[in-house]
Short mmCIF file of C-alpha atoms in Angstrom, two decimals:
data_model
loop_
_atom_site.label_atom_id
_atom_site.label_comp_id
_atom_site.label_asym_id
_atom_site.label_seq_id
_atom_site.Cartn_x
_atom_site.Cartn_y
_atom_site.Cartn_z
CA UNK L 1 1.30 4.04 14.82
CA UNK L 2 0.15 1.74 12.13
CA UNK L 3 -0.78 4.19 9.74
CA UNK L 4 -0.52 3.95 6.10
CA UNK L 5 -1.33 7.70 4.46
CA UNK L 6 -2.32 7.76 1.03
CA UNK L 7 -3.00 10.73 -1.37
CA UNK L 8 -5.21 12.04 -2.78
CA UNK L 9 -8.22 10.78 -1.09
CA UNK L 10 -10.09 10.96 -4.47
CA UNK L 11 -8.84 11.68 -8.15
CA UNK L 12 -11.00 12.45 -11.37
CA UNK L 13 -8.93 12.28 -14.76
CA UNK L 14 -9.32 11.97 -18.57
CA UNK L 15 -7.76 8.90 -20.31
CA UNK L 16 -5.05 11.38 -21.92
CA UNK L 17 -4.20 12.84 -18.66
CA UNK L 18 -0.57 11.69 -16.27
CA UNK L 19 -1.20 11.37 -12.59
CA UNK L 20 0.37 9.85 -9.49
CA UNK L 21 -0.93 7.96 -6.83
CA UNK L 22 1.17 8.69 -3.28
CA UNK L 23 1.29 6.02 -0.38
CA UNK L 24 3.67 6.95 2.69
CA UNK L 25 4.46 4.87 5.79
CA UNK L 26 6.67 5.35 8.87
CA UNK L 27 6.41 2.00 10.77
CA UNK L 28 9.71 1.05 8.98
CA UNK L 29 8.44 -1.77 7.06
CA UNK L 30 10.58 -2.67 4.00
CA UNK L 31 7.38 -4.15 1.85
CA UNK L 32 4.90 -2.21 0.02
CA UNK L 33 1.94 -3.52 -1.84
CA UNK L 34 -0.60 -1.60 -4.30
CA UNK L 35 -3.93 -3.27 -4.51
CA UNK L 36 -6.92 -2.29 -7.06
CA UNK L 37 -10.55 -2.84 -5.67
CA UNK L 38 -13.54 -2.88 -7.72
CA UNK L 39 -17.01 -2.17 -6.05
CA UNK L 40 -18.00 -5.01 -4.36
CA UNK L 41 -14.88 -7.35 -4.59
CA UNK L 42 -12.42 -8.01 -2.79
CA UNK L 43 -8.86 -6.50 -3.24
CA UNK L 44 -6.32 -7.67 -5.95
CA UNK L 45 -2.87 -7.59 -5.80
CA UNK L 46 -1.14 -5.47 -8.57
CA UNK L 47 2.77 -4.88 -7.05
CA UNK L 48 5.21 -5.92 -4.30
CA UNK L 49 8.01 -3.85 -3.69
CA UNK L 50 10.79 -5.48 -1.39
CA UNK L 51 13.47 -3.47 -0.36
CA UNK L 52 12.26 -0.75 -2.58
CA UNK L 53 12.82 -3.13 -5.36
CA UNK L 54 9.81 -4.57 -7.67
CA UNK L 55 9.26 -8.37 -6.59
CA UNK L 56 5.98 -9.21 -7.96
CA UNK L 57 4.26 -7.31 -10.89
CA UNK L 58 0.76 -9.49 -11.37
CA UNK L 59 0.52 -8.89 -14.90
CA UNK L 60 -0.28 -5.17 -14.82
CA UNK L 61 -0.79 -3.59 -18.15
CA UNK L 62 2.03 -0.99 -18.74
CA UNK L 63 -0.45 2.02 -18.14
CA UNK L 64 0.31 1.57 -14.71
CA UNK L 65 4.04 2.23 -13.67
CA UNK L 66 4.73 1.63 -9.88
CA UNK L 67 8.01 3.49 -8.22
CA UNK L 68 9.57 3.22 -4.63
CA UNK L 69 11.73 6.04 -4.23
CA UNK L 70 12.81 4.83 -0.63
CA UNK L 71 11.58 2.50 1.88
CA UNK L 72 8.78 4.96 3.13
CA UNK L 73 7.43 6.08 -0.18
CA UNK L 74 5.30 4.05 -2.84
CA UNK L 75 3.98 6.04 -5.77
CA UNK L 76 1.84 4.91 -8.57
CA UNK L 77 2.01 6.57 -11.90
CA UNK L 78 -1.06 6.44 -14.48
CA UNK L 79 -0.90 7.33 -17.71
CA UNK L 80 -3.57 6.68 -20.72
CA UNK L 81 -6.09 4.74 -18.55
CA UNK L 82 -9.15 3.67 -19.61
CA UNK L 83 -12.59 3.47 -18.01
CA UNK L 84 -12.52 0.05 -16.21
CA UNK L 85 -9.27 1.26 -14.56
CA UNK L 86 -12.10 3.32 -12.28
CA UNK L 87 -11.73 1.75 -8.48
CA UNK L 88 -10.26 2.41 -5.24
CA UNK L 89 -6.35 2.02 -5.30
CA UNK L 90 -5.18 0.65 -1.94
CA UNK L 91 -1.56 0.94 -0.90
CA UNK L 92 -0.31 -1.28 2.22
CA UNK L 93 3.14 -1.80 3.94
CA UNK L 94 4.50 -4.73 6.08
CA UNK L 95 7.72 -5.68 7.63
CA UNK L 96 9.12 -8.35 5.40
CA UNK L 97 7.51 -9.57 2.24
CA UNK L 98 8.92 -13.31 3.16
CA UNK L 99 8.01 -13.46 6.90
CA UNK L 100 5.71 -16.03 7.71
CA UNK L 101 3.73 -13.91 10.14
CA UNK L 102 3.03 -10.96 7.22
CA UNK L 103 0.27 -8.28 8.83
CA UNK L 104 -0.10 -6.26 6.37
CA UNK L 105 -1.44 -2.49 6.94
CA UNK L 106 -3.59 -0.95 4.34
CA UNK L 107 -4.16 2.71 3.67
CA UNK L 108 -7.73 4.37 3.17
CA UNK L 109 -7.32 4.08 -0.39
CA UNK L 110 -7.74 6.91 -3.52
CA UNK L 111 -11.16 6.66 -5.65
CA UNK L 112 -10.13 6.97 -9.02
CA UNK L 113 -12.44 7.84 -11.53
CA UNK L 114 -11.18 7.71 -15.14
CA UNK L 115 -13.60 10.01 -18.00
CA UNK Y 1 -4.49 -22.12 -4.81
CA UNK Y 2 -6.29 -22.56 -1.40
CA UNK Y 3 -9.11 -20.89 -1.92
CA UNK Y 4 -11.84 -19.58 0.62
CA UNK Y 5 -15.57 -19.65 0.81
CA UNK Y 6 -17.86 -17.27 2.67
CA UNK Y 7 -21.89 -16.63 3.23
CA UNK Y 8 -21.97 -13.57 1.54
CA UNK Y 9 -24.27 -11.86 4.46
CA UNK Y 10 -25.22 -12.05 7.67
CA UNK Y 11 -26.93 -10.18 10.66
CA UNK Y 12 -26.51 -9.89 14.06
CA UNK Y 13 -28.18 -8.19 17.39
CA UNK Y 14 -26.03 -5.58 18.97
CA UNK Y 15 -24.47 -6.87 22.21
CA UNK Y 16 -24.70 -10.48 20.76
CA UNK Y 17 -21.59 -12.83 19.66
CA UNK Y 18 -21.39 -12.71 15.80
CA UNK Y 19 -19.98 -15.93 14.25
CA UNK Y 20 -18.44 -15.47 10.89
CA UNK Y 21 -17.67 -19.04 9.11
CA UNK Y 22 -14.89 -19.61 6.50
CA UNK Y 23 -14.12 -22.67 4.64
CA UNK Y 24 -10.94 -23.26 3.19
CA UNK Y 25 -10.86 -27.11 2.55
CA UNK Y 26 -7.53 -27.05 0.17
CA UNK Y 27 -5.39 -25.24 2.78
CA UNK Y 28 -2.17 -26.99 3.24
CA UNK Y 29 -0.31 -27.25 5.91
CA UNK Y 30 2.00 -24.21 6.43
CA UNK Y 31 -0.66 -21.72 5.09
CA UNK Y 32 -2.10 -19.34 7.58
CA UNK Y 33 -5.46 -18.29 7.89
CA UNK Y 34 -6.22 -14.32 8.07
CA UNK Y 35 -9.26 -12.17 8.86
CA UNK Y 36 -9.48 -8.38 7.76
CA UNK Y 37 -12.22 -6.06 7.61
CA UNK Y 38 -13.65 -3.61 5.68
CA UNK Y 39 -15.63 -0.56 6.96
CA UNK Y 40 -17.60 1.46 3.96
CA UNK Y 41 -14.89 3.62 2.10
CA UNK Y 42 -11.71 2.65 4.29
CA UNK Y 43 -9.14 0.50 3.84
CA UNK Y 44 -9.06 -3.09 5.31
CA UNK Y 45 -8.04 -3.51 8.71
CA UNK Y 46 -6.27 -6.64 10.12
CA UNK Y 47 -7.95 -8.31 12.62
CA UNK Y 48 -6.32 -11.85 13.67
CA UNK Y 49 -4.60 -14.87 12.09
CA UNK Y 50 -4.08 -18.34 12.99
CA UNK Y 51 -1.95 -21.20 11.84
CA UNK Y 52 -3.45 -24.17 13.91
CA UNK Y 53 -4.59 -23.26 17.33
CA UNK Y 54 -7.06 -21.06 18.03
CA UNK Y 55 -6.22 -17.30 18.97
CA UNK Y 56 -7.44 -14.72 20.68
CA UNK Y 57 -6.94 -10.99 20.63
CA UNK Y 58 -8.80 -7.87 21.65
CA UNK Y 59 -10.66 -7.70 18.50
CA UNK Y 60 -11.79 -11.37 18.06
CA UNK Y 61 -11.24 -15.12 18.71
CA UNK Y 62 -10.14 -17.49 15.43
CA UNK Y 63 -11.34 -21.00 15.87
CA UNK Y 64 -9.70 -23.47 13.35
CA UNK Y 65 -11.07 -26.92 13.06
CA UNK Y 66 -8.59 -30.14 13.99
CA UNK Y 67 -8.57 -30.73 10.16
CA UNK Y 68 -8.17 -26.92 9.30
CA UNK Y 69 -10.75 -27.17 6.61
CA UNK Y 70 -12.89 -24.50 8.09
CA UNK Y 71 -12.76 -21.82 10.87
CA UNK Y 72 -14.94 -18.92 12.67
CA UNK Y 73 -14.33 -15.35 13.73
CA UNK Y 74 -15.84 -14.56 16.66
CA UNK Y 75 -16.92 -10.86 17.76
CA UNK Y 76 -17.69 -11.42 21.24
CA UNK Y 77 -20.15 -8.71 21.75
CA UNK Y 78 -21.05 -7.10 18.64
CA UNK Y 79 -21.44 -3.41 17.93
CA UNK Y 80 -22.93 -1.28 15.68
CA UNK Y 81 -19.46 -0.17 14.72
CA UNK Y 82 -18.61 -3.68 13.73
CA UNK Y 83 -20.96 -3.68 10.61
CA UNK Y 84 -18.38 -4.26 7.74
CA UNK Y 85 -17.38 -6.63 4.88
CA UNK Y 86 -15.29 -9.61 6.73
CA UNK Y 87 -12.27 -11.06 4.66
CA UNK Y 88 -11.36 -14.59 4.97
CA UNK Y 89 -7.72 -14.92 3.89
CA UNK Y 90 -5.20 -17.89 3.17
CA UNK Y 91 -1.86 -16.26 2.72
CA UNK Y 92 0.19 -18.43 0.29
CA UNK Y 93 4.52 -18.58 -0.37
CA UNK Y 94 4.86 -17.72 -3.93
CA UNK Y 95 8.72 -17.63 -4.47
CA UNK Y 96 10.10 -15.73 -1.75
CA UNK Y 97 7.32 -13.53 -1.01
CA UNK Y 98 3.68 -14.73 1.08
CA UNK Y 99 0.59 -13.24 -0.66
CA UNK Y 100 -3.03 -12.93 0.79
CA UNK Y 101 -5.35 -14.92 -1.28
CA UNK Y 102 -8.68 -12.98 -0.45
CA UNK Y 103 -12.19 -14.71 0.11
CA UNK Y 104 -15.22 -12.92 -1.63
CA UNK Y 105 -16.30 -11.84 2.08
CA UNK Y 106 -19.52 -11.41 4.38
CA UNK Y 107 -21.32 -8.13 4.65
CA UNK Y 108 -22.08 -8.32 8.28
CA UNK Y 109 -24.76 -5.83 9.58
CA UNK Y 110 -25.24 -5.31 13.02
CA UNK Y 111 -28.67 -4.32 14.14
CA UNK Y 112 -29.65 -2.20 17.12
#
């Protein structure tokens, strides 16, 4: 099973709302990732968690707040977003972030629209 | 940073081999080449990866030139379901983590 599950699939929110994106994997992976993808562009790395600890933050604005409650779950808390934050948000997981062979498995993504 | 260059789009007839090129002229000796694809409205799907030698799996073959400055992904018998954006990626080690540096992607359209 190489499934990464993301919920919700679609989300519409206002600029004053608070919402959360959820990601779950049951492959025993100890590294999890959040990516942002704008239309017709490749994914851009936002955060990396390794053993439930934040190891990379790619200078993401504080209105995006990641959380890794346990090794299977990854959340992305959203607050006071801007319309330009509308995008597809992808979650991925891999065995370990520091492995030489590091296959990342992606979820289907959450398509976010900020009004 | 090593970067990749891909043609923006390609067509291929159904049943024929699809050959997708990628240039990565600044790649370092310990950096892997990965290929992922993304079918419309889905998350990226891992295809194959390699370092120096050619690689083959159930999905595709990866041919890497001897100087490692370019590679070709081969889908041996393309089907309509192979229509997708194909990303050539170099994996870099940054601190204790490995990160994927994505190319702009090639939109491959398989025609009946």
